[in-house]
């Protein structure tokens, strides 16, 4: 019997219209898996009963083989004055998924964030140079971070077989993100003031999606697969200002927008929600458990710019 004749195993993907969701739907899945991404009218993440009923129904009379919960309330600043909705989506929805996944013995992969950390390197839980470890103490500074930590705790205290994957600084060729914002502002010809004292590791949504696909397939096919808390981000540490410089350096190679970057301190760019000053994550736990080795963020950025602008232009002077 060919693979085409085998029934495909549906994988529920929430947040399908977001950066990660789009890349999960575009990812290379084995032929016998089928990612399913309902829209908001089909699955309301603010409604725990709807979550339970949707997972129980399955897809086209087939039970879900796994759930990837990438949907989230990600409006970080708006969350400061929209606490209930942020907690509904970021904490209660994961709790609902954990409950039904435990009851139906469905593995759950949940996406979380660097915002669960304080970002303060002068505290007792200071991370090593290779980033925050999964064992480091959490101390969110914002409603968004606190609500995401609430979702983590809801899953961790359930008996659902799960993998919680924290990430940071996600960018792609889709939606709204730092790369696309810089390119858009770069067309104005004006200098751009960009924060220089917040540090992290830019993460390509495509790379993140590939890691989640590997994790979820392993969880489905191997009941002894590692569970718990993991981190995934592309390698390398940079600041937002340095990130912007690299965007424009690579954009110039492709004939795209270029702008002068003016580094500024966080104090010159006030926001409603506090951001972690240090968001570099250690991938060690994930590499040890799943042999997933992320590449450097500069390479991931190149792929994104290839999609947005095109490949680097040939050097005819050589």
PDB file of C-alpha atoms in Angstrom:
ATOM      1  CA  UNK A   1       0.000   0.000   0.000  1.00  0.00           C
ATOM      2  CA  UNK A   2       1.385   3.421  -0.914  1.00  0.00           C
ATOM      3  CA  UNK A   3       1.682   6.295   1.539  1.00  0.00           C
ATOM      4  CA  UNK A   4      -1.035   8.100  -0.438  1.00  0.00           C
ATOM      5  CA  UNK A   5      -3.502   5.368   0.481  1.00  0.00           C
ATOM      6  CA  UNK A   6      -2.773   5.541   4.202  1.00  0.00           C
ATOM      7  CA  UNK A   7      -5.059   7.657   6.404  1.00  0.00           C
ATOM      8  CA  UNK A   8      -3.266  10.889   7.292  1.00  0.00           C
ATOM      9  CA  UNK A   9      -2.874  11.766  10.970  1.00  0.00           C
ATOM     10  CA  UNK A  10      -4.218  15.260  11.700  1.00  0.00           C
ATOM     11  CA  UNK A  11      -2.117  17.612  13.837  1.00  0.00           C
ATOM     12  CA  UNK A  12      -4.016  20.560  15.310  1.00  0.00           C
ATOM     13  CA  UNK A  13      -2.131  23.835  14.852  1.00  0.00           C
ATOM     14  CA  UNK A  14      -3.451  26.939  16.617  1.00  0.00           C
ATOM     15  CA  UNK A  15      -2.392  30.415  15.555  1.00  0.00           C
ATOM     16  CA  UNK A  16      -2.337  29.327  11.926  1.00  0.00           C
ATOM     17  CA  UNK A  17      -2.431  32.885  10.564  1.00  0.00           C
ATOM     18  CA  UNK A  18       0.619  33.981  12.576  1.00  0.00           C
ATOM     19  CA  UNK A  19       4.283  33.799  11.631  1.00  0.00           C
ATOM     20  CA  UNK A  20       4.831  30.376  13.186  1.00  0.00           C
ATOM     21  CA  UNK A  21       1.478  29.005  12.059  1.00  0.00           C
ATOM     22  CA  UNK A  22       2.155  29.898   8.425  1.00  0.00           C
ATOM     23  CA  UNK A  23       5.560  28.212   8.581  1.00  0.00           C
ATOM     24  CA  UNK A  24       4.096  25.119  10.265  1.00  0.00           C
ATOM     25  CA  UNK A  25       1.609  24.787   7.423  1.00  0.00           C
ATOM     26  CA  UNK A  26       4.436  25.213   4.887  1.00  0.00           C
ATOM     27  CA  UNK A  27       6.807  22.846   6.690  1.00  0.00           C
ATOM     28  CA  UNK A  28       7.915  19.479   5.313  1.00  0.00           C
ATOM     29  CA  UNK A  29       5.685  17.004   7.124  1.00  0.00           C
ATOM     30  CA  UNK A  30       5.874  13.285   6.455  1.00  0.00           C
ATOM     31  CA  UNK A  31       3.205  12.251   3.953  1.00  0.00           C
ATOM     32  CA  UNK A  32       1.079  10.549   6.589  1.00  0.00           C
ATOM     33  CA  UNK A  33       0.680  13.715   8.721  1.00  0.00           C
ATOM     34  CA  UNK A  34      -1.729  16.556   8.006  1.00  0.00           C
ATOM     35  CA  UNK A  35      -1.466  19.885   9.864  1.00  0.00           C
ATOM     36  CA  UNK A  36      -4.882  21.440  10.463  1.00  0.00           C
ATOM     37  CA  UNK A  37      -5.105  25.156  11.311  1.00  0.00           C
ATOM     38  CA  UNK A  38      -8.618  26.369  12.175  1.00  0.00           C
ATOM     39  CA  UNK A  39      -9.325  30.084  11.953  1.00  0.00           C
ATOM     40  CA  UNK A  40     -10.661  32.125  14.853  1.00  0.00           C
ATOM     41  CA  UNK A  41     -14.274  31.604  13.854  1.00  0.00           C
ATOM     42  CA  UNK A  42     -13.731  27.841  13.913  1.00  0.00           C
ATOM     43  CA  UNK A  43     -11.825  27.732  17.212  1.00  0.00           C
ATOM     44  CA  UNK A  44     -12.074  30.515  19.801  1.00  0.00           C
ATOM     45  CA  UNK A  45      -9.090  30.353  22.161  1.00  0.00           C
ATOM     46  CA  UNK A  46     -11.024  32.444  24.686  1.00  0.00           C
ATOM     47  CA  UNK A  47     -13.574  29.646  25.076  1.00  0.00           C
ATOM     48  CA  UNK A  48     -12.348  26.593  27.053  1.00  0.00           C
ATOM     49  CA  UNK A  49     -15.487  24.614  26.182  1.00  0.00           C
ATOM     50  CA  UNK A  50     -14.956  25.281  22.475  1.00  0.00           C
ATOM     51  CA  UNK A  51     -11.367  24.085  22.834  1.00  0.00           C
ATOM     52  CA  UNK A  52     -12.476  20.856  24.489  1.00  0.00           C
ATOM     53  CA  UNK A  53     -15.205  20.217  21.925  1.00  0.00           C
ATOM     54  CA  UNK A  54     -12.939  20.942  18.947  1.00  0.00           C
ATOM     55  CA  UNK A  55     -10.236  18.550  20.113  1.00  0.00           C
ATOM     56  CA  UNK A  56     -12.809  15.876  20.979  1.00  0.00           C
ATOM     57  CA  UNK A  57     -14.366  16.074  17.483  1.00  0.00           C
ATOM     58  CA  UNK A  58     -11.062  15.611  15.721  1.00  0.00           C
ATOM     59  CA  UNK A  59     -10.751  16.279  12.004  1.00  0.00           C
ATOM     60  CA  UNK A  60     -12.819  14.536   9.331  1.00  0.00           C
ATOM     61  CA  UNK A  61     -13.710  11.718  11.728  1.00  0.00           C
ATOM     62  CA  UNK A  62     -10.084  11.170  12.715  1.00  0.00           C
ATOM     63  CA  UNK A  63      -8.812  11.988  16.218  1.00  0.00           C
ATOM     64  CA  UNK A  64      -5.990  14.499  16.454  1.00  0.00           C
ATOM     65  CA  UNK A  65      -2.617  12.797  16.780  1.00  0.00           C
ATOM     66  CA  UNK A  66      -1.167  15.863  18.551  1.00  0.00           C
ATOM     67  CA  UNK A  67      -1.758  19.535  19.293  1.00  0.00           C
ATOM     68  CA  UNK A  68       0.691  22.365  18.614  1.00  0.00           C
ATOM     69  CA  UNK A  69      -0.543  25.412  20.502  1.00  0.00           C
ATOM     70  CA  UNK A  70       1.144  28.350  18.818  1.00  0.00           C
ATOM     71  CA  UNK A  71      -1.807  30.707  19.207  1.00  0.00           C
ATOM     72  CA  UNK A  72      -1.294  33.504  21.728  1.00  0.00           C
ATOM     73  CA  UNK A  73      -2.205  37.023  22.749  1.00  0.00           C
ATOM     74  CA  UNK A  74       0.985  38.708  21.539  1.00  0.00           C
ATOM     75  CA  UNK A  75       0.115  42.418  21.729  1.00  0.00           C
ATOM     76  CA  UNK A  76       2.627  42.953  24.521  1.00  0.00           C
ATOM     77  CA  UNK A  77       1.888  46.616  25.243  1.00  0.00           C
ATOM     78  CA  UNK A  78      -1.894  46.352  24.824  1.00  0.00           C
ATOM     79  CA  UNK A  79      -1.945  43.467  27.304  1.00  0.00           C
ATOM     80  CA  UNK A  80      -1.020  45.860  30.103  1.00  0.00           C
ATOM     81  CA  UNK A  81      -4.581  47.245  29.896  1.00  0.00           C
ATOM     82  CA  UNK A  82      -6.271  44.105  28.578  1.00  0.00           C
ATOM     83  CA  UNK A  83      -5.354  41.698  31.332  1.00  0.00           C
ATOM     84  CA  UNK A  84      -8.361  39.371  31.225  1.00  0.00           C
ATOM     85  CA  UNK A  85      -8.145  38.694  27.496  1.00  0.00           C
ATOM     86  CA  UNK A  86      -4.391  38.159  27.691  1.00  0.00           C
ATOM     87  CA  UNK A  87      -4.810  35.623  30.491  1.00  0.00           C
ATOM     88  CA  UNK A  88      -7.719  33.917  28.742  1.00  0.00           C
ATOM     89  CA  UNK A  89      -5.666  33.199  25.619  1.00  0.00           C
ATOM     90  CA  UNK A  90      -2.209  32.763  27.144  1.00  0.00           C
ATOM     91  CA  UNK A  91      -3.054  30.870  30.338  1.00  0.00           C
ATOM     92  CA  UNK A  92      -6.593  29.470  30.345  1.00  0.00           C
ATOM     93  CA  UNK A  93      -6.467  28.189  26.756  1.00  0.00           C
ATOM     94  CA  UNK A  94      -3.290  26.166  27.449  1.00  0.00           C
ATOM     95  CA  UNK A  95      -4.980  24.855  30.584  1.00  0.00           C
ATOM     96  CA  UNK A  96      -7.961  23.735  28.500  1.00  0.00           C
ATOM     97  CA  UNK A  97      -5.713  22.075  25.929  1.00  0.00           C
ATOM     98  CA  UNK A  98      -3.779  20.307  28.682  1.00  0.00           C
ATOM     99  CA  UNK A  99      -6.998  19.009  30.247  1.00  0.00           C
ATOM    100  CA  UNK A 100      -8.434  17.559  27.042  1.00  0.00           C
ATOM    101  CA  UNK A 101      -5.038  16.287  25.834  1.00  0.00           C
ATOM    102  CA  UNK A 102      -4.571  14.487  29.143  1.00  0.00           C
ATOM    103  CA  UNK A 103      -8.058  12.974  28.916  1.00  0.00           C
ATOM    104  CA  UNK A 104      -7.559  11.829  25.293  1.00  0.00           C
ATOM    105  CA  UNK A 105      -3.878  10.889  25.650  1.00  0.00           C
ATOM    106  CA  UNK A 106      -2.848  13.381  22.964  1.00  0.00           C
ATOM    107  CA  UNK A 107       0.660  14.912  23.106  1.00  0.00           C
ATOM    108  CA  UNK A 108       0.718  18.694  23.443  1.00  0.00           C
ATOM    109  CA  UNK A 109       3.456  21.001  22.151  1.00  0.00           C
ATOM    110  CA  UNK A 110       3.091  24.530  23.497  1.00  0.00           C
ATOM    111  CA  UNK A 111       4.979  27.661  22.456  1.00  0.00           C
ATOM    112  CA  UNK A 112       6.148  30.063  25.153  1.00  0.00           C
ATOM    113  CA  UNK A 113       8.462  33.050  25.403  1.00  0.00           C
ATOM    114  CA  UNK A 114      11.601  34.677  26.795  1.00  0.00           C
ATOM    115  CA  UNK A 115       9.291  37.199  28.499  1.00  0.00           C
ATOM    116  CA  UNK A 116       8.889  34.784  31.413  1.00  0.00           C
ATOM    117  CA  UNK A 117      12.379  35.909  32.493  1.00  0.00           C
ATOM    118  CA  UNK A 118      13.321  39.191  34.167  1.00  0.00           C
ATOM    119  CA  UNK A 119      16.159  39.808  31.741  1.00  0.00           C
ATOM    120  CA  UNK A 120      18.280  41.123  34.602  1.00  0.00           C
ATOM    121  CA  UNK A 121      21.829  39.805  34.510  1.00  0.00           C
ATOM    122  CA  UNK A 122      22.748  41.217  37.922  1.00  0.00           C
ATOM    123  CA  UNK A 123      20.347  38.977  39.894  1.00  0.00           C
ATOM    124  CA  UNK A 124      21.018  35.693  41.630  1.00  0.00           C
ATOM    125  CA  UNK A 125      19.640  33.783  38.645  1.00  0.00           C
ATOM    126  CA  UNK A 126      22.017  35.384  36.166  1.00  0.00           C
ATOM    127  CA  UNK A 127      22.319  33.244  33.031  1.00  0.00           C
ATOM    128  CA  UNK A 128      25.641  32.168  31.647  1.00  0.00           C
ATOM    129  CA  UNK A 129      26.858  33.752  28.418  1.00  0.00           C
ATOM    130  CA  UNK A 130      25.125  30.983  26.453  1.00  0.00           C
ATOM    131  CA  UNK A 131      21.717  32.176  27.640  1.00  0.00           C
ATOM    132  CA  UNK A 132      18.919  31.441  30.048  1.00  0.00           C
ATOM    133  CA  UNK A 133      18.660  27.753  30.906  1.00  0.00           C
ATOM    134  CA  UNK A 134      15.337  25.973  31.322  1.00  0.00           C
ATOM    135  CA  UNK A 135      16.157  25.627  35.036  1.00  0.00           C
ATOM    136  CA  UNK A 136      16.664  29.366  35.626  1.00  0.00           C
ATOM    137  CA  UNK A 137      14.195  31.214  37.834  1.00  0.00           C
ATOM    138  CA  UNK A 138      11.332  32.947  36.009  1.00  0.00           C
ATOM    139  CA  UNK A 139      10.299  36.490  36.912  1.00  0.00           C
ATOM    140  CA  UNK A 140       8.117  38.143  34.252  1.00  0.00           C
ATOM    141  CA  UNK A 141       8.016  41.934  34.055  1.00  0.00           C
ATOM    142  CA  UNK A 142       4.759  42.315  32.114  1.00  0.00           C
ATOM    143  CA  UNK A 143       1.186  41.077  31.865  1.00  0.00           C
ATOM    144  CA  UNK A 144       2.130  39.269  28.668  1.00  0.00           C
ATOM    145  CA  UNK A 145       5.053  37.493  30.335  1.00  0.00           C
ATOM    146  CA  UNK A 146       3.034  36.612  33.421  1.00  0.00           C
ATOM    147  CA  UNK A 147       0.153  35.240  31.367  1.00  0.00           C
ATOM    148  CA  UNK A 148       2.515  33.100  29.285  1.00  0.00           C
ATOM    149  CA  UNK A 149       4.099  31.748  32.460  1.00  0.00           C
ATOM    150  CA  UNK A 150       0.594  30.955  33.690  1.00  0.00           C
ATOM    151  CA  UNK A 151       0.048  28.841  30.581  1.00  0.00           C
ATOM    152  CA  UNK A 152       3.306  27.002  31.187  1.00  0.00           C
ATOM    153  CA  UNK A 153       2.338  26.213  34.773  1.00  0.00           C
ATOM    154  CA  UNK A 154      -1.113  25.000  33.738  1.00  0.00           C
ATOM    155  CA  UNK A 155       0.444  22.488  31.363  1.00  0.00           C
ATOM    156  CA  UNK A 156       3.239  21.476  33.730  1.00  0.00           C
ATOM    157  CA  UNK A 157       0.794  20.699  36.527  1.00  0.00           C
ATOM    158  CA  UNK A 158      -1.367  18.552  34.258  1.00  0.00           C
ATOM    159  CA  UNK A 159      -0.613  14.963  33.359  1.00  0.00           C
ATOM    160  CA  UNK A 160      -0.686  15.661  29.627  1.00  0.00           C
ATOM    161  CA  UNK A 161       2.366  14.429  27.764  1.00  0.00           C
ATOM    162  CA  UNK A 162       3.861  17.738  26.701  1.00  0.00           C
ATOM    163  CA  UNK A 163       6.781  19.774  25.411  1.00  0.00           C
ATOM    164  CA  UNK A 164       6.831  23.481  26.250  1.00  0.00           C
ATOM    165  CA  UNK A 165       9.165  25.361  23.905  1.00  0.00           C
ATOM    166  CA  UNK A 166      10.204  28.915  24.758  1.00  0.00           C
ATOM    167  CA  UNK A 167      11.491  31.116  21.962  1.00  0.00           C
ATOM    168  CA  UNK A 168      12.417  34.754  21.370  1.00  0.00           C
ATOM    169  CA  UNK A 169      12.581  37.513  18.754  1.00  0.00           C
ATOM    170  CA  UNK A 170      10.652  35.575  16.092  1.00  0.00           C
ATOM    171  CA  UNK A 171      10.884  36.982  12.556  1.00  0.00           C
ATOM    172  CA  UNK A 172       9.790  35.829   9.108  1.00  0.00           C
ATOM    173  CA  UNK A 173       8.657  36.989   5.703  1.00  0.00           C
ATOM    174  CA  UNK A 174       5.062  37.068   6.990  1.00  0.00           C
ATOM    175  CA  UNK A 175       2.938  39.273   9.198  1.00  0.00           C
ATOM    176  CA  UNK A 176       4.359  42.091  11.301  1.00  0.00           C
ATOM    177  CA  UNK A 177       7.831  41.716  12.747  1.00  0.00           C
ATOM    178  CA  UNK A 178      11.103  43.565  13.237  1.00  0.00           C
ATOM    179  CA  UNK A 179      12.629  42.623   9.881  1.00  0.00           C
ATOM    180  CA  UNK A 180       9.630  43.793   7.873  1.00  0.00           C
ATOM    181  CA  UNK A 181       9.303  46.949   9.975  1.00  0.00           C
ATOM    182  CA  UNK A 182      12.947  47.875   9.383  1.00  0.00           C
ATOM    183  CA  UNK A 183      12.644  47.304   5.641  1.00  0.00           C
ATOM    184  CA  UNK A 184       9.482  49.407   5.491  1.00  0.00           C
ATOM    185  CA  UNK A 185      11.042  52.265   7.485  1.00  0.00           C
ATOM    186  CA  UNK A 186      14.205  51.953   5.456  1.00  0.00           C
ATOM    187  CA  UNK A 187      12.364  53.271   2.404  1.00  0.00           C
ATOM    188  CA  UNK A 188      11.786  56.657   4.108  1.00  0.00           C
ATOM    189  CA  UNK A 189      15.422  57.735   3.887  1.00  0.00           C
ATOM    190  CA  UNK A 190      15.342  58.860   7.518  1.00  0.00           C
ATOM    191  CA  UNK A 191      17.790  57.664  10.228  1.00  0.00           C
ATOM    192  CA  UNK A 192      16.217  55.017  12.455  1.00  0.00           C
ATOM    193  CA  UNK A 193      16.563  55.127  16.251  1.00  0.00           C
ATOM    194  CA  UNK A 194      16.856  51.554  17.522  1.00  0.00           C
ATOM    195  CA  UNK A 195      17.405  50.244  21.047  1.00  0.00           C
ATOM    196  CA  UNK A 196      20.990  49.177  21.767  1.00  0.00           C
ATOM    197  CA  UNK A 197      20.778  47.732  25.296  1.00  0.00           C
ATOM    198  CA  UNK A 198      18.309  44.862  24.858  1.00  0.00           C
ATOM    199  CA  UNK A 199      19.975  41.625  23.761  1.00  0.00           C
ATOM    200  CA  UNK A 200      18.616  38.425  22.293  1.00  0.00           C
ATOM    201  CA  UNK A 201      18.833  35.871  19.498  1.00  0.00           C
ATOM    202  CA  UNK A 202      16.629  36.518  16.455  1.00  0.00           C
ATOM    203  CA  UNK A 203      14.728  33.363  15.540  1.00  0.00           C
ATOM    204  CA  UNK A 204      13.486  32.491  12.080  1.00  0.00           C
ATOM    205  CA  UNK A 205       9.907  31.225  12.231  1.00  0.00           C
ATOM    206  CA  UNK A 206      10.777  28.611   9.605  1.00  0.00           C
ATOM    207  CA  UNK A 207      13.600  27.236  11.769  1.00  0.00           C
ATOM    208  CA  UNK A 208      11.309  27.195  14.799  1.00  0.00           C
ATOM    209  CA  UNK A 209       8.594  25.397  12.844  1.00  0.00           C
ATOM    210  CA  UNK A 210      11.064  22.752  11.733  1.00  0.00           C
ATOM    211  CA  UNK A 211      12.062  22.116  15.324  1.00  0.00           C
ATOM    212  CA  UNK A 212       8.434  21.823  16.465  1.00  0.00           C
ATOM    213  CA  UNK A 213       7.639  19.384  13.648  1.00  0.00           C
ATOM    214  CA  UNK A 214      10.528  17.178  14.770  1.00  0.00           C
ATOM    215  CA  UNK A 215       9.364  17.317  18.386  1.00  0.00           C
ATOM    216  CA  UNK A 216       5.716  16.581  17.696  1.00  0.00           C
ATOM    217  CA  UNK A 217       6.456  13.652  15.373  1.00  0.00           C
ATOM    218  CA  UNK A 218       8.725  12.129  17.989  1.00  0.00           C
ATOM    219  CA  UNK A 219       6.057  12.554  20.674  1.00  0.00           C
ATOM    220  CA  UNK A 220       3.446  10.895  18.459  1.00  0.00           C
ATOM    221  CA  UNK A 221       5.619   7.984  17.403  1.00  0.00           C
ATOM    222  CA  UNK A 222       7.581   7.366  20.605  1.00  0.00           C
ATOM    223  CA  UNK A 223       5.834   7.310  23.966  1.00  0.00           C
ATOM    224  CA  UNK A 224       9.242   7.472  25.640  1.00  0.00           C
ATOM    225  CA  UNK A 225      10.123  10.726  23.852  1.00  0.00           C
ATOM    226  CA  UNK A 226      11.468  13.445  26.177  1.00  0.00           C
ATOM    227  CA  UNK A 227       8.888  15.765  27.688  1.00  0.00           C
ATOM    228  CA  UNK A 228       9.069  18.958  29.717  1.00  0.00           C
ATOM    229  CA  UNK A 229      10.515  22.407  29.158  1.00  0.00           C
ATOM    230  CA  UNK A 230      12.840  23.382  26.290  1.00  0.00           C
ATOM    231  CA  UNK A 231      14.216  26.462  24.550  1.00  0.00           C
ATOM    232  CA  UNK A 232      14.669  27.088  20.830  1.00  0.00           C
ATOM    233  CA  UNK A 233      16.190  30.148  19.198  1.00  0.00           C
ATOM    234  CA  UNK A 234      18.732  30.672  16.480  1.00  0.00           C
ATOM    235  CA  UNK A 235      22.309  30.959  17.731  1.00  0.00           C
ATOM    236  CA  UNK A 236      24.189  34.159  18.409  1.00  0.00           C
ATOM    237  CA  UNK A 237      23.665  37.217  20.593  1.00  0.00           C
ATOM    238  CA  UNK A 238      22.846  40.668  19.243  1.00  0.00           C
ATOM    239  CA  UNK A 239      21.063  43.887  20.171  1.00  0.00           C
ATOM    240  CA  UNK A 240      18.098  45.343  18.335  1.00  0.00           C
ATOM    241  CA  UNK A 241      20.347  48.061  16.903  1.00  0.00           C
ATOM    242  CA  UNK A 242      22.930  45.518  15.720  1.00  0.00           C
ATOM    243  CA  UNK A 243      20.116  43.387  14.308  1.00  0.00           C
ATOM    244  CA  UNK A 244      18.879  46.397  12.322  1.00  0.00           C
ATOM    245  CA  UNK A 245      22.398  47.038  10.997  1.00  0.00           C
ATOM    246  CA  UNK A 246      22.639  43.443   9.768  1.00  0.00           C
ATOM    247  CA  UNK A 247      19.192  43.651   8.139  1.00  0.00           C
ATOM    248  CA  UNK A 248      20.272  46.687   6.132  1.00  0.00           C
ATOM    249  CA  UNK A 249      23.682  45.198   5.340  1.00  0.00           C
ATOM    250  CA  UNK A 250      22.062  42.122   3.836  1.00  0.00           C
ATOM    251  CA  UNK A 251      19.300  44.185   2.243  1.00  0.00           C
ATOM    252  CA  UNK A 252      21.902  46.300   0.442  1.00  0.00           C
ATOM    253  CA  UNK A 253      23.432  43.146  -1.041  1.00  0.00           C
ATOM    254  CA  UNK A 254      20.028  42.412  -2.555  1.00  0.00           C
ATOM    255  CA  UNK A 255      19.345  45.920  -3.813  1.00  0.00           C
ATOM    256  CA  UNK A 256      16.804  46.514  -1.043  1.00  0.00           C
ATOM    257  CA  UNK A 257      16.192  49.408   1.384  1.00  0.00           C
ATOM    258  CA  UNK A 258      19.094  50.794   3.401  1.00  0.00           C
ATOM    259  CA  UNK A 259      19.000  53.166   6.376  1.00  0.00           C
ATOM    260  CA  UNK A 260      21.342  54.635   8.947  1.00  0.00           C
ATOM    261  CA  UNK A 261      20.768  53.094  12.397  1.00  0.00           C
ATOM    262  CA  UNK A 262      21.136  55.368  15.438  1.00  0.00           C
ATOM    263  CA  UNK A 263      21.593  53.245  18.597  1.00  0.00           C
ATOM    264  CA  UNK A 264      19.613  54.532  21.604  1.00  0.00           C
ATOM    265  CA  UNK A 265      19.109  53.323  25.201  1.00  0.00           C
ATOM    266  CA  UNK A 266      15.827  51.713  26.249  1.00  0.00           C
ATOM    267  CA  UNK A 267      15.113  54.807  28.351  1.00  0.00           C
ATOM    268  CA  UNK A 268      14.765  56.796  25.114  1.00  0.00           C
ATOM    269  CA  UNK A 269      12.104  54.422  23.777  1.00  0.00           C
ATOM    270  CA  UNK A 270       9.460  54.038  26.526  1.00  0.00           C
ATOM    271  CA  UNK A 271       6.800  51.339  26.133  1.00  0.00           C
ATOM    272  CA  UNK A 272       3.761  50.358  28.191  1.00  0.00           C
ATOM    273  CA  UNK A 273       5.227  46.923  28.975  1.00  0.00           C
ATOM    274  CA  UNK A 274       8.752  46.360  30.223  1.00  0.00           C
ATOM    275  CA  UNK A 275      10.947  44.229  27.974  1.00  0.00           C
ATOM    276  CA  UNK A 276      13.613  41.828  29.237  1.00  0.00           C
ATOM    277  CA  UNK A 277      17.030  43.413  28.720  1.00  0.00           C
ATOM    278  CA  UNK A 278      18.586  39.993  28.119  1.00  0.00           C
ATOM    279  CA  UNK A 279      16.639  37.398  26.138  1.00  0.00           C
ATOM    280  CA  UNK A 280      19.316  34.989  24.934  1.00  0.00           C
ATOM    281  CA  UNK A 281      18.088  31.418  25.463  1.00  0.00           C
ATOM    282  CA  UNK A 282      20.183  28.293  25.897  1.00  0.00           C
ATOM    283  CA  UNK A 283      19.191  25.512  23.500  1.00  0.00           C
ATOM    284  CA  UNK A 284      21.144  22.897  25.468  1.00  0.00           C
ATOM    285  CA  UNK A 285      18.123  21.021  26.846  1.00  0.00           C
ATOM    286  CA  UNK A 286      16.540  20.667  23.411  1.00  0.00           C
ATOM    287  CA  UNK A 287      19.782  19.633  21.757  1.00  0.00           C
ATOM    288  CA  UNK A 288      20.383  17.004  24.441  1.00  0.00           C
ATOM    289  CA  UNK A 289      16.836  15.630  24.243  1.00  0.00           C
ATOM    290  CA  UNK A 290      16.084  15.842  20.515  1.00  0.00           C
ATOM    291  CA  UNK A 291      19.481  16.398  18.829  1.00  0.00           C
ATOM    292  CA  UNK A 292      18.159  19.637  17.351  1.00  0.00           C
ATOM    293  CA  UNK A 293      21.033  22.024  16.664  1.00  0.00           C
ATOM    294  CA  UNK A 294      19.886  25.519  15.573  1.00  0.00           C
ATOM    295  CA  UNK A 295      21.913  27.523  13.053  1.00  0.00           C
ATOM    296  CA  UNK A 296      23.091  31.109  13.504  1.00  0.00           C
ATOM    297  CA  UNK A 297      20.530  33.884  13.228  1.00  0.00           C
ATOM    298  CA  UNK A 298      22.421  35.694  10.456  1.00  0.00           C
ATOM    299  CA  UNK A 299      21.857  32.726   8.130  1.00  0.00           C
ATOM    300  CA  UNK A 300      18.155  32.532   9.055  1.00  0.00           C
ATOM    301  CA  UNK A 301      17.831  36.257   8.328  1.00  0.00           C
ATOM    302  CA  UNK A 302      19.362  35.690   4.899  1.00  0.00           C
ATOM    303  CA  UNK A 303      16.649  33.194   3.989  1.00  0.00           C
ATOM    304  CA  UNK A 304      13.948  35.645   5.086  1.00  0.00           C
ATOM    305  CA  UNK A 305      15.443  38.444   2.982  1.00  0.00           C
ATOM    306  CA  UNK A 306      15.744  36.067   0.024  1.00  0.00           C
ATOM    307  CA  UNK A 307      11.980  35.633   0.234  1.00  0.00           C
ATOM    308  CA  UNK A 308      11.177  39.308   0.820  1.00  0.00           C
ATOM    309  CA  UNK A 309      13.659  40.922  -1.590  1.00  0.00           C
ATOM    310  CA  UNK A 310      15.409  38.211  -3.576  1.00  0.00           C
ATOM    311  CA  UNK A 311      18.853  36.609  -3.538  1.00  0.00           C
ATOM    312  CA  UNK A 312      22.024  38.735  -3.303  1.00  0.00           C
ATOM    313  CA  UNK A 313      22.909  40.472  -6.541  1.00  0.00           C
ATOM    314  CA  UNK A 314      25.882  39.189  -8.508  1.00  0.00           C
ATOM    315  CA  UNK A 315      29.092  41.146  -8.072  1.00  0.00           C
ATOM    316  CA  UNK A 316      30.013  42.131 -11.650  1.00  0.00           C
ATOM    317  CA  UNK A 317      33.182  43.909 -10.507  1.00  0.00           C
ATOM    318  CA  UNK A 318      34.981  40.662  -9.668  1.00  0.00           C
TER     319      UNK A 318
END
